[in-house]
Amino acid sequence: AEASFRSDFELNLQLPPALEPLEAVSRNFYWTWQPEGAALFRELDPGLWDRCEQNPRLFLKKIDGVRLWQRVGDEAYLQRLEAFTARQDEYLGLTDHRPLTTDHPDFRAAVSFR
């Protein structure tokens, strides 16, 4: 029976709500030129971070959920994540988190309808 068990698939890990900003951080290269960006991932599991070749998308797929829930209790880590996310959002001009549509202020400011 063990011979038929598949090990070539990955589960989609659900991040704890307090760590969901890591998803957005991982989807933008802003973290790559900010030393504290890489540190946010490395601190979760340094060995896995290296094995994933510092690829945050792969890293978030493979990290043990227990490690994530341990970090939820680390207030200093959560504050660093929040501060980093705020800086990333500011850099990207994402002060208004509504979807970017034609009625979004950032869209109206960027596009002139004359």
PDB file of N, CA and C in Angstrom, residues 62-107:
ATOM      1  N   LYS A  62       6.178  25.338   1.119  1.00  0.00           N
ATOM      2  CA  LYS A  62       6.819  24.213   1.785  1.00  0.00           C
ATOM      3  C   LYS A  62       6.970  24.346   3.298  1.00  0.00           C
ATOM      4  N   ILE A  63       6.806  25.534   3.834  1.00  0.00           N
ATOM      5  CA  ILE A  63       7.076  25.727   5.256  1.00  0.00           C
ATOM      6  C   ILE A  63       6.051  24.982   6.114  1.00  0.00           C
ATOM      7  N   ASP A  64       6.527  24.484   7.226  1.00  0.00           N
ATOM      8  CA  ASP A  64       5.697  23.760   8.181  1.00  0.00           C
ATOM      9  C   ASP A  64       4.723  24.731   8.848  1.00  0.00           C
ATOM     10  N   GLY A  65       3.465  24.371   8.858  1.00  0.00           N
ATOM     11  CA  GLY A  65       2.443  25.212   9.461  1.00  0.00           C
ATOM     12  C   GLY A  65       2.688  25.503  10.932  1.00  0.00           C
ATOM     13  N   VAL A  66       3.311  24.584  11.640  1.00  0.00           N
ATOM     14  CA  VAL A  66       3.600  24.799  13.062  1.00  0.00           C
ATOM     15  C   VAL A  66       4.536  25.985  13.226  1.00  0.00           C
ATOM     16  N   ARG A  67       5.540  26.095  12.361  1.00  0.00           N
ATOM     17  CA  ARG A  67       6.469  27.228  12.437  1.00  0.00           C
ATOM     18  C   ARG A  67       5.726  28.545  12.219  1.00  0.00           C
ATOM     19  N   LEU A  68       4.782  28.529  11.305  1.00  0.00           N
ATOM     20  CA  LEU A  68       4.014  29.747  11.057  1.00  0.00           C
ATOM     21  C   LEU A  68       3.205  30.150  12.290  1.00  0.00           C
ATOM     22  N   TRP A  69       2.528  29.184  12.880  1.00  0.00           N
ATOM     23  CA  TRP A  69       1.710  29.491  14.060  1.00  0.00           C
ATOM     24  C   TRP A  69       2.572  29.906  15.249  1.00  0.00           C
ATOM     25  N   GLN A  70       3.793  29.429  15.321  1.00  0.00           N
ATOM     26  CA  GLN A  70       4.700  29.883  16.374  1.00  0.00           C
ATOM     27  C   GLN A  70       5.006  31.369  16.200  1.00  0.00           C
ATOM     28  N   ARG A  71       5.175  31.805  14.978  1.00  0.00           N
ATOM     29  CA  ARG A  71       5.482  33.212  14.715  1.00  0.00           C
ATOM     30  C   ARG A  71       4.298  34.122  14.992  1.00  0.00           C
ATOM     31  N   VAL A  72       3.098  33.587  14.908  1.00  0.00           N
ATOM     32  CA  VAL A  72       1.918  34.402  15.214  1.00  0.00           C
ATOM     33  C   VAL A  72       1.999  34.921  16.652  1.00  0.00           C
ATOM     34  N   GLY A  73       2.637  34.161  17.514  1.00  0.00           N
ATOM     35  CA  GLY A  73       2.782  34.576  18.906  1.00  0.00           C
ATOM     36  C   GLY A  73       3.971  35.491  19.161  1.00  0.00           C
ATOM     37  N   ASP A  74       4.747  35.795  18.136  1.00  0.00           N
ATOM     38  CA  ASP A  74       5.935  36.635  18.269  1.00  0.00           C
ATOM     39  C   ASP A  74       5.564  38.073  17.872  1.00  0.00           C
ATOM     40  N   GLU A  75       5.243  38.875  18.859  1.00  0.00           N
ATOM     41  CA  GLU A  75       4.771  40.240  18.602  1.00  0.00           C
ATOM     42  C   GLU A  75       5.811  41.080  17.865  1.00  0.00           C
ATOM     43  N   ALA A  76       7.085  40.910  18.194  1.00  0.00           N
ATOM     44  CA  ALA A  76       8.139  41.680  17.517  1.00  0.00           C
ATOM     45  C   ALA A  76       8.178  41.334  16.028  1.00  0.00           C
ATOM     46  N   TYR A  77       8.030  40.053  15.691  1.00  0.00           N
ATOM     47  CA  TYR A  77       8.023  39.639  14.286  1.00  0.00           C
ATOM     48  C   TYR A  77       6.824  40.253  13.563  1.00  0.00           C
ATOM     49  N   LEU A  78       5.654  40.191  14.188  1.00  0.00           N
ATOM     50  CA  LEU A  78       4.446  40.737  13.568  1.00  0.00           C
ATOM     51  C   LEU A  78       4.579  42.244  13.344  1.00  0.00           C
ATOM     52  N   GLN A  79       5.214  42.943  14.270  1.00  0.00           N
ATOM     53  CA  GLN A  79       5.423  44.384  14.099  1.00  0.00           C
ATOM     54  C   GLN A  79       6.369  44.659  12.935  1.00  0.00           C
ATOM     55  N   ARG A  80       7.427  43.850  12.794  1.00  0.00           N
ATOM     56  CA  ARG A  80       8.353  44.021  11.662  1.00  0.00           C
ATOM     57  C   ARG A  80       7.640  43.739  10.345  1.00  0.00           C
ATOM     58  N   LEU A  81       6.806  42.707  10.323  1.00  0.00           N
ATOM     59  CA  LEU A  81       6.048  42.383   9.112  1.00  0.00           C
ATOM     60  C   LEU A  81       5.095  43.519   8.756  1.00  0.00           C
ATOM     61  N   GLU A  82       4.411  44.048   9.745  1.00  0.00           N
ATOM     62  CA  GLU A  82       3.474  45.152   9.505  1.00  0.00           C
ATOM     63  C   GLU A  82       4.213  46.390   8.987  1.00  0.00           C
ATOM     64  N   ALA A  83       5.352  46.713   9.609  1.00  0.00           N
ATOM     65  CA  ALA A  83       6.128  47.876   9.180  1.00  0.00           C
ATOM     66  C   ALA A  83       6.652  47.688   7.754  1.00  0.00           C
ATOM     67  N   PHE A  84       7.131  46.488   7.452  1.00  0.00           N
ATOM     68  CA  PHE A  84       7.648  46.232   6.108  1.00  0.00           C
ATOM     69  C   PHE A  84       6.528  46.328   5.083  1.00  0.00           C
ATOM     70  N   THR A  85       5.391  45.757   5.395  1.00  0.00           N
ATOM     71  CA  THR A  85       4.252  45.796   4.477  1.00  0.00           C
ATOM     72  C   THR A  85       3.809  47.235   4.235  1.00  0.00           C
ATOM     73  N   ALA A  86       3.796  48.048   5.278  1.00  0.00           N
ATOM     74  CA  ALA A  86       3.414  49.460   5.130  1.00  0.00           C
ATOM     75  C   ALA A  86       4.403  50.191   4.216  1.00  0.00           C
ATOM     76  N   ARG A  87       5.704  49.923   4.377  1.00  0.00           N
ATOM     77  CA  ARG A  87       6.717  50.551   3.510  1.00  0.00           C
ATOM     78  C   ARG A  87       6.558  50.086   2.068  1.00  0.00           C
ATOM     79  N   GLN A  88       6.277  48.792   1.888  1.00  0.00           N
ATOM     80  CA  GLN A  88       6.076  48.275   0.530  1.00  0.00           C
ATOM     81  C   GLN A  88       4.852  48.921  -0.096  1.00  0.00           C
ATOM     82  N   ASP A  89       3.771  48.994   0.649  1.00  0.00           N
ATOM     83  CA  ASP A  89       2.552  49.614   0.130  1.00  0.00           C
ATOM     84  C   ASP A  89       2.783  51.081  -0.224  1.00  0.00           C
ATOM     85  N   GLU A  90       3.523  51.781   0.632  1.00  0.00           N
ATOM     86  CA  GLU A  90       3.823  53.186   0.356  1.00  0.00           C
ATOM     87  C   GLU A  90       4.666  53.302  -0.913  1.00  0.00           C
ATOM     88  N   TYR A  91       5.666  52.453  -1.050  1.00  0.00           N
ATOM     89  CA  TYR A  91       6.523  52.457  -2.232  1.00  0.00           C
ATOM     90  C   TYR A  91       5.693  52.212  -3.501  1.00  0.00           C
ATOM     91  N   LEU A  92       4.757  51.301  -3.404  1.00  0.00           N
ATOM     92  CA  LEU A  92       3.924  50.952  -4.556  1.00  0.00           C
ATOM     93  C   LEU A  92       2.771  51.929  -4.756  1.00  0.00           C
ATOM     94  N   GLY A  93       2.593  52.839  -3.817  1.00  0.00           N
ATOM     95  CA  GLY A  93       1.492  53.791  -3.921  1.00  0.00           C
ATOM     96  C   GLY A  93       0.158  53.169  -3.584  1.00  0.00           C
ATOM     97  N   LEU A  94       0.171  52.167  -2.736  1.00  0.00           N
ATOM     98  CA  LEU A  94      -1.055  51.458  -2.391  1.00  0.00           C
ATOM     99  C   LEU A  94      -1.597  51.920  -1.043  1.00  0.00           C
ATOM    100  N   THR A  95      -1.977  53.154  -0.972  1.00  0.00           N
ATOM    101  CA  THR A  95      -2.532  53.647   0.281  1.00  0.00           C
ATOM    102  C   THR A  95      -4.006  53.308   0.405  1.00  0.00           C
ATOM    103  N   ASP A  96      -4.664  53.143  -0.723  1.00  0.00           N
ATOM    104  CA  ASP A  96      -6.082  52.771  -0.754  1.00  0.00           C
ATOM    105  C   ASP A  96      -6.141  51.335  -1.260  1.00  0.00           C
ATOM    106  N   HIS A  97      -6.561  50.398  -0.436  1.00  0.00           N
ATOM    107  CA  HIS A  97      -6.471  48.984  -0.775  1.00  0.00           C
ATOM    108  C   HIS A  97      -7.666  48.445  -1.560  1.00  0.00           C
ATOM    109  N   ARG A  98      -8.480  49.335  -2.089  1.00  0.00           N
ATOM    110  CA  ARG A  98      -9.565  48.859  -2.951  1.00  0.00           C
ATOM    111  C   ARG A  98      -8.985  48.415  -4.286  1.00  0.00           C
ATOM    112  N   PRO A  99      -9.663  47.510  -4.989  1.00  0.00           N
ATOM    113  CA  PRO A  99      -9.165  47.100  -6.308  1.00  0.00           C
ATOM    114  C   PRO A  99      -9.013  48.314  -7.223  1.00  0.00           C
ATOM    115  N   LEU A 100      -8.002  48.298  -8.058  1.00  0.00           N
ATOM    116  CA  LEU A 100      -7.738  49.406  -8.968  1.00  0.00           C
ATOM    117  C   LEU A 100      -8.732  49.346 -10.122  1.00  0.00           C
ATOM    118  N   THR A 101      -9.730  50.215 -10.043  1.00  0.00           N
ATOM    119  CA  THR A 101     -10.755  50.324 -11.079  1.00  0.00           C
ATOM    120  C   THR A 101     -10.809  51.773 -11.532  1.00  0.00           C
ATOM    121  N   THR A 102     -11.647  52.068 -12.490  1.00  0.00           N
ATOM    122  CA  THR A 102     -11.716  53.438 -13.007  1.00  0.00           C
ATOM    123  C   THR A 102     -12.200  54.436 -11.964  1.00  0.00           C
ATOM    124  N   ASP A 103     -12.867  53.996 -10.903  1.00  0.00           N
ATOM    125  CA  ASP A 103     -13.300  54.938  -9.868  1.00  0.00           C
ATOM    126  C   ASP A 103     -12.329  55.010  -8.686  1.00  0.00           C
ATOM    127  N   HIS A 104     -11.225  54.268  -8.758  1.00  0.00           N
ATOM    128  CA  HIS A 104     -10.202  54.296  -7.708  1.00  0.00           C
ATOM    129  C   HIS A 104      -9.406  55.602  -7.841  1.00  0.00           C
ATOM    130  N   PRO A 105      -9.131  56.309  -6.746  1.00  0.00           N
ATOM    131  CA  PRO A 105      -8.397  57.581  -6.835  1.00  0.00           C
ATOM    132  C   PRO A 105      -7.039  57.462  -7.520  1.00  0.00           C
ATOM    133  N   ASP A 106      -6.315  56.367  -7.310  1.00  0.00           N
ATOM    134  CA  ASP A 106      -5.010  56.200  -7.945  1.00  0.00           C
ATOM    135  C   ASP A 106      -5.140  56.068  -9.459  1.00  0.00           C
ATOM    136  N   PHE A 107      -6.207  55.444  -9.911  1.00  0.00           N
ATOM    137  CA  PHE A 107      -6.427  55.295 -11.353  1.00  0.00           C
ATOM    138  C   PHE A 107      -6.746  56.655 -11.958  1.00  0.00           C
TER     139      PHE A 107
END
